[in-house]
Short mmCIF file of C-alpha atoms and ligand atoms in Angstrom, two decimals:
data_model
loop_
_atom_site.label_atom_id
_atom_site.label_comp_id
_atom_site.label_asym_id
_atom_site.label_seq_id
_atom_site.Cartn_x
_atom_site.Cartn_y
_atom_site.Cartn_z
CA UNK K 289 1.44 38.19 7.99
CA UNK K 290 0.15 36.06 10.26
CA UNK K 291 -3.57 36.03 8.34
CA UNK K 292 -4.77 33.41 5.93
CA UNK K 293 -5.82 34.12 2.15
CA UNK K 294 -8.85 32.50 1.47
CA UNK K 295 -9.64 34.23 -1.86
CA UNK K 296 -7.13 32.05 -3.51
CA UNK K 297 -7.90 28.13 -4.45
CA UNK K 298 -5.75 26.85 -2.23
CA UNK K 299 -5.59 28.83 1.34
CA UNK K 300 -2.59 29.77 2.59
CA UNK K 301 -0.10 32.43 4.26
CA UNK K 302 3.06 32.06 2.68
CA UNK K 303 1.91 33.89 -0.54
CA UNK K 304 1.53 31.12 -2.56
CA UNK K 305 0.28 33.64 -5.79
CA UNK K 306 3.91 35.13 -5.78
CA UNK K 307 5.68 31.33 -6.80
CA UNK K 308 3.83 30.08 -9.99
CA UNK K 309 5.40 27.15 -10.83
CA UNK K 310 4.61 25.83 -7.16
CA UNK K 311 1.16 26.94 -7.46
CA UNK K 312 0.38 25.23 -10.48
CA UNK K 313 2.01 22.28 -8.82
CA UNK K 314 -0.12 22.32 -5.72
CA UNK K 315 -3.46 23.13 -8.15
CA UNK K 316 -2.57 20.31 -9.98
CA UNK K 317 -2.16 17.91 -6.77
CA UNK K 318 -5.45 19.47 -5.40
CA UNK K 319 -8.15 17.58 -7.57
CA UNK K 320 -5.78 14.20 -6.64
CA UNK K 321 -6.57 14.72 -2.51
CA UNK K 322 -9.74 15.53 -3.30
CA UNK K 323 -10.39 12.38 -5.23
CA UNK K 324 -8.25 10.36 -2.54
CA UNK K 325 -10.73 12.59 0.14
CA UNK K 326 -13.59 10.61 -1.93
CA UNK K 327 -12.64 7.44 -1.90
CA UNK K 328 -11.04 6.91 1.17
CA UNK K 329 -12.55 9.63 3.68
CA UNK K 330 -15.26 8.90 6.10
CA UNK K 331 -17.90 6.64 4.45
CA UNK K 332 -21.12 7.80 3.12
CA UNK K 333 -20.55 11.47 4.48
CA UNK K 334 -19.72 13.70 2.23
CA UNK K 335 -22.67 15.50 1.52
CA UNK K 336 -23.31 15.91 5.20
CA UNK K 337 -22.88 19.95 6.60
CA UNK K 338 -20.34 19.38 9.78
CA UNK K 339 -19.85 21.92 12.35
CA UNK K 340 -16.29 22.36 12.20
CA UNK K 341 -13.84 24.27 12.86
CA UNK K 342 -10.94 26.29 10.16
CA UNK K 343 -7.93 27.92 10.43
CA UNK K 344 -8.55 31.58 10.03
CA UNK K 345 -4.97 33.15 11.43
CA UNK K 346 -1.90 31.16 12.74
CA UNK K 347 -2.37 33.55 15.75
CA UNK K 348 -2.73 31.65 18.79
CA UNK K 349 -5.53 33.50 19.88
CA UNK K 350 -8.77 33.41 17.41
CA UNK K 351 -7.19 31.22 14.94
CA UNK K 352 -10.32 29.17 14.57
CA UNK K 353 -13.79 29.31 13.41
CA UNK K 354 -16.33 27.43 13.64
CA UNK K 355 -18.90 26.42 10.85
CA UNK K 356 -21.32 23.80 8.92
CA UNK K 357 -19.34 22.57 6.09
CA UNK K 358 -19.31 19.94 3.84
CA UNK K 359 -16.24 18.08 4.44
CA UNK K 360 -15.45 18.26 0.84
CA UNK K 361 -15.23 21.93 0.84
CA UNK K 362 -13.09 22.10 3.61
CA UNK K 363 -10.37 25.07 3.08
CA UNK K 364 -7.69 22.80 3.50
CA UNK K 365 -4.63 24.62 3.19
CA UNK K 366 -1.32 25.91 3.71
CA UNK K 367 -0.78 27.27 7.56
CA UNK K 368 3.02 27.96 8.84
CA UNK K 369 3.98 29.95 12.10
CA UNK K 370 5.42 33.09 11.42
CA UNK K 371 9.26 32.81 11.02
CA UNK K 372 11.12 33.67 13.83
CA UNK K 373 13.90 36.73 13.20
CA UNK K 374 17.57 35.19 12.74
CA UNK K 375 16.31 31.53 14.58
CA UNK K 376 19.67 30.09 15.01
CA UNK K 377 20.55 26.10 15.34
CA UNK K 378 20.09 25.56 18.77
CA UNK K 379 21.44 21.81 18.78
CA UNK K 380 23.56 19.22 16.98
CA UNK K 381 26.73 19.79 15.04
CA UNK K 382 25.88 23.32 13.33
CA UNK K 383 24.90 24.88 16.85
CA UNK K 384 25.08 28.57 16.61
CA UNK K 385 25.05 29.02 12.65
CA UNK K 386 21.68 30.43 11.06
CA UNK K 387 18.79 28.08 10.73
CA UNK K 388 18.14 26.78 6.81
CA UNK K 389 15.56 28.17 4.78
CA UNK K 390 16.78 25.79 2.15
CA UNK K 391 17.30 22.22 2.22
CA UNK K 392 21.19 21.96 2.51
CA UNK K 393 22.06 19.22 -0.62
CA UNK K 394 23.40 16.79 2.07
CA UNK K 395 20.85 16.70 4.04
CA UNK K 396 18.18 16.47 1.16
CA UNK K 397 17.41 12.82 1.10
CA UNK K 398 17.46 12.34 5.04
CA UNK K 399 14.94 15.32 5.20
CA UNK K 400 12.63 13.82 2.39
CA UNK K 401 12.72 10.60 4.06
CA UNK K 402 11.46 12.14 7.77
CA UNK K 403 8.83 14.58 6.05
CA UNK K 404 7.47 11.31 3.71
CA UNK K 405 7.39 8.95 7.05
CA UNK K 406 5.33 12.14 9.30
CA UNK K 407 3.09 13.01 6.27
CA UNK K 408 2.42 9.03 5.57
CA UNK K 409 0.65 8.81 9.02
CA UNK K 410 -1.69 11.60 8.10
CA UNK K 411 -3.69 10.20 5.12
CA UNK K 412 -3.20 6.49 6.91
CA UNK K 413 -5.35 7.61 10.10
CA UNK K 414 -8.21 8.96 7.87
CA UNK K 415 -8.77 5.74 5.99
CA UNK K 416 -8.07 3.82 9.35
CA UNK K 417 -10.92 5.34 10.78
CA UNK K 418 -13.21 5.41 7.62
CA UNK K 419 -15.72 3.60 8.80
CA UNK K 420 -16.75 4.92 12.06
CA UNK K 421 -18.99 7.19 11.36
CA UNK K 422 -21.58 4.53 10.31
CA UNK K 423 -21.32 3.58 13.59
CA UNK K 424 -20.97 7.00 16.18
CA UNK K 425 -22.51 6.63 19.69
CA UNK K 426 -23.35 10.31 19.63
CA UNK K 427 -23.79 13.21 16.89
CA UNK K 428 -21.26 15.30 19.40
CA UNK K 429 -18.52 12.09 18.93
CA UNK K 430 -19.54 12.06 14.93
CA UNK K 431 -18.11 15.55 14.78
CA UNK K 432 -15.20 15.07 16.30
CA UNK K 433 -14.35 12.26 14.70
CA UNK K 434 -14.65 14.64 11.12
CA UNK K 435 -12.74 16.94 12.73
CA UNK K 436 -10.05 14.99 13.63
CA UNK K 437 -9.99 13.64 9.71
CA UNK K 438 -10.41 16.79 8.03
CA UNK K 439 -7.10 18.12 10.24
CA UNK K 440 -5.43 14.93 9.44
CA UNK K 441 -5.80 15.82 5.30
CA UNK K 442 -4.49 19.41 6.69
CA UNK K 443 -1.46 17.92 7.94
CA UNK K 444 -1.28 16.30 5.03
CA UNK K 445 -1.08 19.66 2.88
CA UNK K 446 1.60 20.41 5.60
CA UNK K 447 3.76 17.41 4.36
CA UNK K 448 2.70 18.59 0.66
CA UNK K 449 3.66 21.65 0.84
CA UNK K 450 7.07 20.67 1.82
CA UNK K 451 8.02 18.32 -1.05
CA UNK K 452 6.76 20.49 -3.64
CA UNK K 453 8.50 23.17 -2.67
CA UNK K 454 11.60 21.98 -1.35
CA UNK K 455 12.54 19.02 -3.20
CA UNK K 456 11.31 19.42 -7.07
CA UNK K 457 10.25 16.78 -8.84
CA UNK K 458 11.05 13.73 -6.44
CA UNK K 459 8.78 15.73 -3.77
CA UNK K 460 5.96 15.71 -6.68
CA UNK K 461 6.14 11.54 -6.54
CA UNK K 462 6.38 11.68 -3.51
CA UNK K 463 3.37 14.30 -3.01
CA UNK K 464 1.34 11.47 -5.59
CA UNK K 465 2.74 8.33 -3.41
CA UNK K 466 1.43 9.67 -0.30
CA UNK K 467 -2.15 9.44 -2.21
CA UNK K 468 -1.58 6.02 -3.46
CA UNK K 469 -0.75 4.30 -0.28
CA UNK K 470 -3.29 2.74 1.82
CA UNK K 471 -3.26 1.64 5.52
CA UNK K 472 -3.40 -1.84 5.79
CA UNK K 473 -2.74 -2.74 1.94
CA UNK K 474 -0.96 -6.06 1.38
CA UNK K 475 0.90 -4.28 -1.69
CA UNK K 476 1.04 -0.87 -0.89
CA UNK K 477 0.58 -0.73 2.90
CA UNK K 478 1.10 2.81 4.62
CA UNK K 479 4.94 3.21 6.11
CA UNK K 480 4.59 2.55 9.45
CA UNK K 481 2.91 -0.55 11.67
CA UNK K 482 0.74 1.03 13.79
CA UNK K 483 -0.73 3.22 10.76
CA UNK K 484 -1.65 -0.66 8.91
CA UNK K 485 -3.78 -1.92 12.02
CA UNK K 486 -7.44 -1.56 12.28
CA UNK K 487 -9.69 1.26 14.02
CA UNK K 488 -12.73 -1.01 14.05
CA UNK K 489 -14.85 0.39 16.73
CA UNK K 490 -14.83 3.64 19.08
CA UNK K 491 -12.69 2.41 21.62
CA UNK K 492 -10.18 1.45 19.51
CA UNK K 493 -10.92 5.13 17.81
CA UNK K 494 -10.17 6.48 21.24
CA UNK K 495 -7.22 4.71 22.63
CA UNK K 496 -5.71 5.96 19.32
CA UNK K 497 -6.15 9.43 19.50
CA UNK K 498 -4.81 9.49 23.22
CA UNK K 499 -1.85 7.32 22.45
CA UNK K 500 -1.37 7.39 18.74
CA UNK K 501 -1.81 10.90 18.21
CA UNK K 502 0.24 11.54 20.98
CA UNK K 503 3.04 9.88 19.29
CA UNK K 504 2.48 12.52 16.44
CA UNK K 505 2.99 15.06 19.06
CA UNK K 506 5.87 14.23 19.90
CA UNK K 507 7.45 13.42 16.34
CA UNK K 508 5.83 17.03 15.27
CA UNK K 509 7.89 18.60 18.54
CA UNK K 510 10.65 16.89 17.38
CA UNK K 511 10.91 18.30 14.05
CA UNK K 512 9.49 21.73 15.28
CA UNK K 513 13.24 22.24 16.40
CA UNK K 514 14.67 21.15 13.28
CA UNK K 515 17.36 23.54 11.86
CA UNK K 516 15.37 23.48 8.39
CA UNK K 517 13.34 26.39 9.26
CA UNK K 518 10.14 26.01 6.96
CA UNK K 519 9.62 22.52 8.50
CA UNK K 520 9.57 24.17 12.47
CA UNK K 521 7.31 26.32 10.83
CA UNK K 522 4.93 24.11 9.68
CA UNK K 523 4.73 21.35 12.29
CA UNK K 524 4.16 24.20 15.01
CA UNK K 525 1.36 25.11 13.41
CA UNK K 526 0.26 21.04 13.38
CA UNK K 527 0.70 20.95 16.85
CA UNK K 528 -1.78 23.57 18.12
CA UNK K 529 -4.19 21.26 15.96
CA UNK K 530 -3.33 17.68 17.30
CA UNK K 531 -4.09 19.25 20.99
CA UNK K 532 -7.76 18.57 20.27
CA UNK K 533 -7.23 15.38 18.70
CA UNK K 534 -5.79 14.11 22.31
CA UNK K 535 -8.58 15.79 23.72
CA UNK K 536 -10.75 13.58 22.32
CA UNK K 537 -9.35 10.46 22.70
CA UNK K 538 -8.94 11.22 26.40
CA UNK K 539 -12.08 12.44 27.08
CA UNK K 540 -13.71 9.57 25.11
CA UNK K 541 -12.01 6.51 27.37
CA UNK K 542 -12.97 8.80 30.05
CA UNK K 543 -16.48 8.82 28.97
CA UNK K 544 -16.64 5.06 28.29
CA UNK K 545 -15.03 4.24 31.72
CA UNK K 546 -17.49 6.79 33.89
CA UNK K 547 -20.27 5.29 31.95
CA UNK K 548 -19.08 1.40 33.00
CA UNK K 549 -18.89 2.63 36.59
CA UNK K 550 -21.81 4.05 36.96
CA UNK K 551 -23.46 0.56 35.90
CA UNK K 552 -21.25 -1.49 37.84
CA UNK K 553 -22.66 0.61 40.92
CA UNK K 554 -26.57 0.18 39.50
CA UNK K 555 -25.83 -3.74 39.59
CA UNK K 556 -23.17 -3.36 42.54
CA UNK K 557 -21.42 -6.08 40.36
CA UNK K 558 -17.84 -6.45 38.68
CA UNK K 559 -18.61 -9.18 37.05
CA UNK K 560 -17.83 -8.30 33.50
CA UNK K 561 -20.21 -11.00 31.85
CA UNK K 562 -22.84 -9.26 33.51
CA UNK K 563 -21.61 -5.63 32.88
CA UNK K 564 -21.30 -6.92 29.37
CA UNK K 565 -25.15 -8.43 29.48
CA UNK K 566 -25.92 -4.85 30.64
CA UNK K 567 -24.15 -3.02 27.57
CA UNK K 568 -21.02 -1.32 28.91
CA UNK K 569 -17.64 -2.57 28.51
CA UNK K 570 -15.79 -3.87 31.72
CA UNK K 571 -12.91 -2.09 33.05
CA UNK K 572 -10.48 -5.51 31.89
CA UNK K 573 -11.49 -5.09 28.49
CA UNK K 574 -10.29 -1.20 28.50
CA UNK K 575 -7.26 -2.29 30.46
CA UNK K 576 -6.56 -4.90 27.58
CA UNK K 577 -7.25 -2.43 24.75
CA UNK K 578 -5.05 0.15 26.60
CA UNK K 579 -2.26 -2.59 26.39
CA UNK K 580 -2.44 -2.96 22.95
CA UNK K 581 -2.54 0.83 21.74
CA UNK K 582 -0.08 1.84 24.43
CA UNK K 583 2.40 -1.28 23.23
CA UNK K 584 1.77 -0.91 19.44
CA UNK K 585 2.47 3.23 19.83
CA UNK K 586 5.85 2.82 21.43
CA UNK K 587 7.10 0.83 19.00
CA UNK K 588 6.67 3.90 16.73
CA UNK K 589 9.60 5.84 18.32
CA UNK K 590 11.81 3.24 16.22
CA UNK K 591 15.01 0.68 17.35
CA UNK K 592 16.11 1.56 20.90
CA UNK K 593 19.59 2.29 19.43
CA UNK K 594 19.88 4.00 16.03
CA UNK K 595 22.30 5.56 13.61
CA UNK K 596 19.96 6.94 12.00
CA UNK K 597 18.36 8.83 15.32
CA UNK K 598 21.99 10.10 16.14
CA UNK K 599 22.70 11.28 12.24
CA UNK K 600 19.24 13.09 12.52
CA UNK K 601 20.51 15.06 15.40
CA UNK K 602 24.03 15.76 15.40
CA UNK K 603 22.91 16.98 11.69
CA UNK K 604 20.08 19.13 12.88
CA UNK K 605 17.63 17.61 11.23
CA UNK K 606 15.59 16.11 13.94
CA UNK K 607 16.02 17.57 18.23
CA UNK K 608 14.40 16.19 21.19
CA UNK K 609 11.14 16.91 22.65
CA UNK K 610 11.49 20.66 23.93
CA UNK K 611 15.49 20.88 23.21
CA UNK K 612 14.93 24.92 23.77
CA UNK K 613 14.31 24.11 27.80
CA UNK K 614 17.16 21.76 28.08
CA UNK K 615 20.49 22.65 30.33
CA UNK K 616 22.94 20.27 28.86
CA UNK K 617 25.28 21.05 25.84
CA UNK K 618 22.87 20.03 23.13
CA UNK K 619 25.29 18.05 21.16
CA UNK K 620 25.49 15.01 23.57
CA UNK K 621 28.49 13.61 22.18
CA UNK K 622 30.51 10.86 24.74
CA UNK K 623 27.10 10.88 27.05
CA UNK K 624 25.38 8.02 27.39
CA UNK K 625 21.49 6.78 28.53
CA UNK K 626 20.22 3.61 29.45
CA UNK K 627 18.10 1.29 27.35
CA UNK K 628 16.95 -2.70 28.06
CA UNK K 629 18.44 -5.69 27.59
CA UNK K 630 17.70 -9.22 27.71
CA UNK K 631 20.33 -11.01 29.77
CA UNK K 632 20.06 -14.57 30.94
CA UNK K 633 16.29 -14.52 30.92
CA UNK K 634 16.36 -10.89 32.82
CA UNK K 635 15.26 -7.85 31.79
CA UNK K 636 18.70 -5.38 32.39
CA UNK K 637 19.37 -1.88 31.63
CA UNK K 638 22.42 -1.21 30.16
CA UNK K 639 24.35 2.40 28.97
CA UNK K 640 24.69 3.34 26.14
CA UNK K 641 25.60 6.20 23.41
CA UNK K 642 23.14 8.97 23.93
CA UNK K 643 23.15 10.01 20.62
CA UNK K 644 22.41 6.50 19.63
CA UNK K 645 19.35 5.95 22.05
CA UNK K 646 17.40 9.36 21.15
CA UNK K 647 14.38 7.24 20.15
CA UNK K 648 14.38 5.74 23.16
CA UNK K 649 15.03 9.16 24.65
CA UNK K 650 11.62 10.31 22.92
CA UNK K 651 10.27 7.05 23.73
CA UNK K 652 10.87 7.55 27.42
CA UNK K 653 9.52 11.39 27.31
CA UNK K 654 6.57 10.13 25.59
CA UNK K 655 5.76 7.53 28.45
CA UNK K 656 6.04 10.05 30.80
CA UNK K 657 3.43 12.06 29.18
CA UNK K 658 0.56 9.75 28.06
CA UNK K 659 0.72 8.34 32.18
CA UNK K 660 -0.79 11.71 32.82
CA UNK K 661 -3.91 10.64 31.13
CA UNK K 662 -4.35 7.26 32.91
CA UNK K 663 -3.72 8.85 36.15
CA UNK K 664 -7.10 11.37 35.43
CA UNK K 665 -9.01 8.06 34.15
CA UNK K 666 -8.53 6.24 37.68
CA UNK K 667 -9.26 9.49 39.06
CA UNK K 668 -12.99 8.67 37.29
CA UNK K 669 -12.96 5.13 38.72
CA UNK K 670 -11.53 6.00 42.30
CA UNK K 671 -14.33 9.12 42.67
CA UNK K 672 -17.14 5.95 41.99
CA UNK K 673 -15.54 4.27 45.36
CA UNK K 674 -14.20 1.24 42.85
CA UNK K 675 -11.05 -0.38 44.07
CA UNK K 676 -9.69 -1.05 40.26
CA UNK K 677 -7.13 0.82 38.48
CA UNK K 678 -5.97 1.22 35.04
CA UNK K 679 -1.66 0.98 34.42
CA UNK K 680 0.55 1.18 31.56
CA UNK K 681 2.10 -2.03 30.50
CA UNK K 682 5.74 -2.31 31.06
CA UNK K 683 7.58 -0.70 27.72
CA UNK K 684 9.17 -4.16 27.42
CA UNK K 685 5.25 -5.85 27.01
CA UNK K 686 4.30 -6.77 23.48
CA UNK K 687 7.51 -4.63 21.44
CA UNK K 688 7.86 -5.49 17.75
CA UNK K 689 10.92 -3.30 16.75
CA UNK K 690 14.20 -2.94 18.76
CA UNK K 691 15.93 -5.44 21.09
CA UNK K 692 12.88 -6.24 22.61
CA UNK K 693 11.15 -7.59 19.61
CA UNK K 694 9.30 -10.71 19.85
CA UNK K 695 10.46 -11.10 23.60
CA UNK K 696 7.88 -12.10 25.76
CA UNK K 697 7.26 -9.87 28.41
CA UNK K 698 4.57 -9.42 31.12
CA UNK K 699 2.79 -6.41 31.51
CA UNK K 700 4.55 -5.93 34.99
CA UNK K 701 7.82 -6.24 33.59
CA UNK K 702 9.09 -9.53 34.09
CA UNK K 703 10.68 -11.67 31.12
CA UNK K 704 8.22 -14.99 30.67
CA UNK K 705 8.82 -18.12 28.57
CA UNK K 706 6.28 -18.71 26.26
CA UNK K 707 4.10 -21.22 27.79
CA UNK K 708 2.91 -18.56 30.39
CA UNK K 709 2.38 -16.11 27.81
CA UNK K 710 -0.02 -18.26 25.75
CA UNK K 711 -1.58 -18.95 29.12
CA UNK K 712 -2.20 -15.58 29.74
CA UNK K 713 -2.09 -13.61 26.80
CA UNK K 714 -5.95 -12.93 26.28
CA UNK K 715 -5.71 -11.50 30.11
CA UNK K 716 -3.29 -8.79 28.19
CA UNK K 717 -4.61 -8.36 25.02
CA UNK K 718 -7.78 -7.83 23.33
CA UNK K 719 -9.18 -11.29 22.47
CA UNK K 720 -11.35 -11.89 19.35
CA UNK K 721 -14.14 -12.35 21.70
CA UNK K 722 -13.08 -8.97 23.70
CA UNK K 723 -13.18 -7.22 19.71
CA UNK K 724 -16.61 -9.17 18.84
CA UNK K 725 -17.92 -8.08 21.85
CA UNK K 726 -16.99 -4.46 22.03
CA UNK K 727 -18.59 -4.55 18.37
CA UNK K 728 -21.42 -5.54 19.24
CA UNK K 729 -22.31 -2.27 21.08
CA UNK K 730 -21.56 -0.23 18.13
CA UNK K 731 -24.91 1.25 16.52
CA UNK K 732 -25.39 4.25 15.30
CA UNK K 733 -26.62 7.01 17.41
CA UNK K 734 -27.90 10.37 15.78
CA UNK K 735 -30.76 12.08 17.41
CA UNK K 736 -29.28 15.52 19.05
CA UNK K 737 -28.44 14.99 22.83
CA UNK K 738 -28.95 11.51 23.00
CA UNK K 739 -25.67 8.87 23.60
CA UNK K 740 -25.22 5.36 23.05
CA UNK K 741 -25.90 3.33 26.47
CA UNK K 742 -21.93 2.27 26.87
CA UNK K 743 -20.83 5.98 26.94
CA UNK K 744 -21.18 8.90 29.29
CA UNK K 745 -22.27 12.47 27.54
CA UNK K 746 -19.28 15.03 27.67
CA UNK K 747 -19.75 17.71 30.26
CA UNK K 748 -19.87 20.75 27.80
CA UNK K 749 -20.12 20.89 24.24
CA UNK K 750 -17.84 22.14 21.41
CA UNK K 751 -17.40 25.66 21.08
CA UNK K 752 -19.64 26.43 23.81
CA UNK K 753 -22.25 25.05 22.22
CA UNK K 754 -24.83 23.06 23.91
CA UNK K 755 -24.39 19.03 24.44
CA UNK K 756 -27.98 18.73 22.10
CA UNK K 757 -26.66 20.90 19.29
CA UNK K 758 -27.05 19.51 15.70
CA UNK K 759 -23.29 19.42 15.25
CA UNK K 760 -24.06 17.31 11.97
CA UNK K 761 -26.83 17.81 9.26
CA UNK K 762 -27.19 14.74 7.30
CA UNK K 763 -29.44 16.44 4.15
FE1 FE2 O 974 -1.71 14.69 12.21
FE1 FE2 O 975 -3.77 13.95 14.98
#
């Protein structure tokens, strides 16, 4: 049950051969991803072999193996976590009655909406980060980076999957829109802000897969207690995949930031003009990048209050991050949570409907989670003996959507007029010259074992392999 059939063109485990009209559908959107795969996957690599891993069971243990394929012929495919016996509703106004293994017709346009918004970020973040590979400090980061894209086409087929099967012919459109969007595209720009805005060099690359993809982990445990059953199913299975996505994001800023240290130590300087002359990027710069993906990523979790978020819930559709390990009634009606508010110049928290805040509840839930990170980076910078440390910005700092849109904010929280935010902006935020700089360091590093000057090697390789392995063969 839990195996995947790889003798069929499209792999999969929910016996795709026994509904014809969906296969047919699905082989006939197959030759479309693969074309959008062409044009908009990682430059100038597709007839590279990658070492990558593939889903060969949705068990947890032993559900990968590990390969050199072309990323063309990667088995992407159709992966859902076994169904759970009689899963009930466990939140929201249907608490108690059976989970849906149909989409219930009042529900259906809601649903399509939340499963078109989650699968638009997958295709976005492959063409955001397109280009990288031209320019990888390592052949160990080059194959993470595929892997990260090839999963992101996966969860793609996730989304797919869905609409075709679920919601007839509108979910075919959609399935065809998803391929027609592209990230950043004055006319046809991907869904969401954050999946528009450039991944032009590594850091960036790696400050979103801490904090970006880490909002996907929290959207995907969102709807992985949704009382349509299929879609549980599915984004389980897409979470045991985006763990190594964060992995290398965090491990990445880690390696940039041990690298820096160890220079500044070399030249006992913090001086970043001369950390910069010696090609590593100064702990500032990451600070100001970190500002910018954190700030940009929170804004993802939507308005602070929301009809919308409360209809998703009290409806089932959507829960909170792990509703199963929650104590209260799981229907939050006539409770009420705290969001911000600008009053007389201040910063003020104010209560409000819970069911109308849940973004903000995610949002919150989300912060706690990605500080965990930060704390293990200025572990790296303390165990050096050097006095700086990395911090989140305030959530209020640099917000485009919700109250706090457009309201200037300093990263320690306090509410500024604009005068000392144009003062002090480029202390927050990447400058150009930050950007030009960092891009500057970007060349392309290849040779087995060997690691651009501005980042650290990793401590182990991937799949136990050594640090020197050819992880890619460029023919
Ligand atoms: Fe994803
Ligand atoms: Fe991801």
């Amino acid at each position: 049950m839990t195996g995947i059939n790889y003798s069929e063109k499209i792999p999969n485990n929910v016996n795709l051969s026994e509904d014809r009209t969906l296969q047919r559908a699905l082989e006939h959107w197959q030759p479309n991803y693969l074309s959008w795969w062409n044009d908009m996957g990682p430059e100038g690599s597709q007839n590279f072999d990658v070492y990558l891993r593939t889903a060969v069971s949705v068990d947890p243990q032993g559900w990968a193996q590990f390969g050199h394929v072309k990323m063309p012929d990667y088995r992407w495919g159709i992966f859902l976590n076994p169904a759970e016996q009689d899963r009930k509703i466990h939140f929201g106004d249907h608490l108690g009655e059976d989970a849906w293994q149909e989409v219930p017709g009042e529900h259906r346009a809601n649903l399509r909406r939340i499963i078109v918004t989650q699968g638009d970020t997958e295709p976005a973040s492959v063409e955001q980060q397109r280009h990288l590979g031209l320019t990888c400090p390592s052949q160990y980061d080059l194959r993470n980076l595929f892997q990260v894209n090839v999963e992101e086409g996966r969860h793609l087929w996730a989304m797919v999957y869905l609409l075709h099967k679920y919601f007839g012919r509108d979910g075919r459109e959609e399935g065809e829109a998803l391929l027609a969007r592209r990230s950043g595209d004055a006319d046809n720009p991907r869904i969401l802000g954050a999946f528009n805005e450039k991944t032009p060099d590594w850091l960036s690359f790696f400050m979103f897969t801490y904090f970006t993809d880490r909002d996907g982990k929290f959207q995907l445990c969102a709807l992985a207690e949704s009382s349509f059953d299929p879609l549980a199913r599915t984004t389980k299975f897409m979470l045991t995949e985006e763990a190594h996505h964060m992995f290398v994001g965090e491990s990445g800023v880690s390696r940039v930031i041990q690298r820096t240290c160890q220079v500044m130590n070399e030249l006992k300087t913090d001086d970043p003009g001369k950390l910069r002359a010696a090609g590593v990027i100064d702990l500032p710069t990451i600070q100001r990048y970190l500002n910018f993906h954190f700030s940009v990523t929170i804004d993802l979790f939507g308005a602070d209050q929301s009809s919308n978020a409360a209809i998703f819930y009290s409806s089932g559709l959507k829960g909170r991050f792990e509703e199963g390990k929650r104590t209260d009634d799981h229907v939050l009606k006539g409770q009420t949570y705290k969001v911000l508010d600008v009053q007389d110049g201040r910063l003020v928290e104010k209560e409000v409907p819970m069911l109308n805040a849940l973004n903000e509840v995610l949002r919150d839930d989300y912060i706690k989670d990605s500080v965990g990170g930060i704390n293990r980076w200025n572990k790296v910078i303390e165990k050096a003996g050097i006095p700086f440390r990395l911090n989140v910005p305030h959530k209020a700092f640099h917000r485009q959507i919700g109250t706090l849109a457009g309201v200037k904010v300093s990263p320690d929280g306090r509410h500024i007029h604009d005068h000392e935010w144009n003062t002090h902006v480029e202390e927050w935020l990447p400058s150009d010259e930050d950007r030009a700089f960092v891009a500057s360091l970007m060349g392309r590093v290849v040779e087995p074992g060997r690691f651009a000057n501005w980042i650290a090697p990793p401590m182990m390789g991937i799949n136990r392999q050594p640090v020197d392995f050819e992880y890619v063969r460029f023919n």
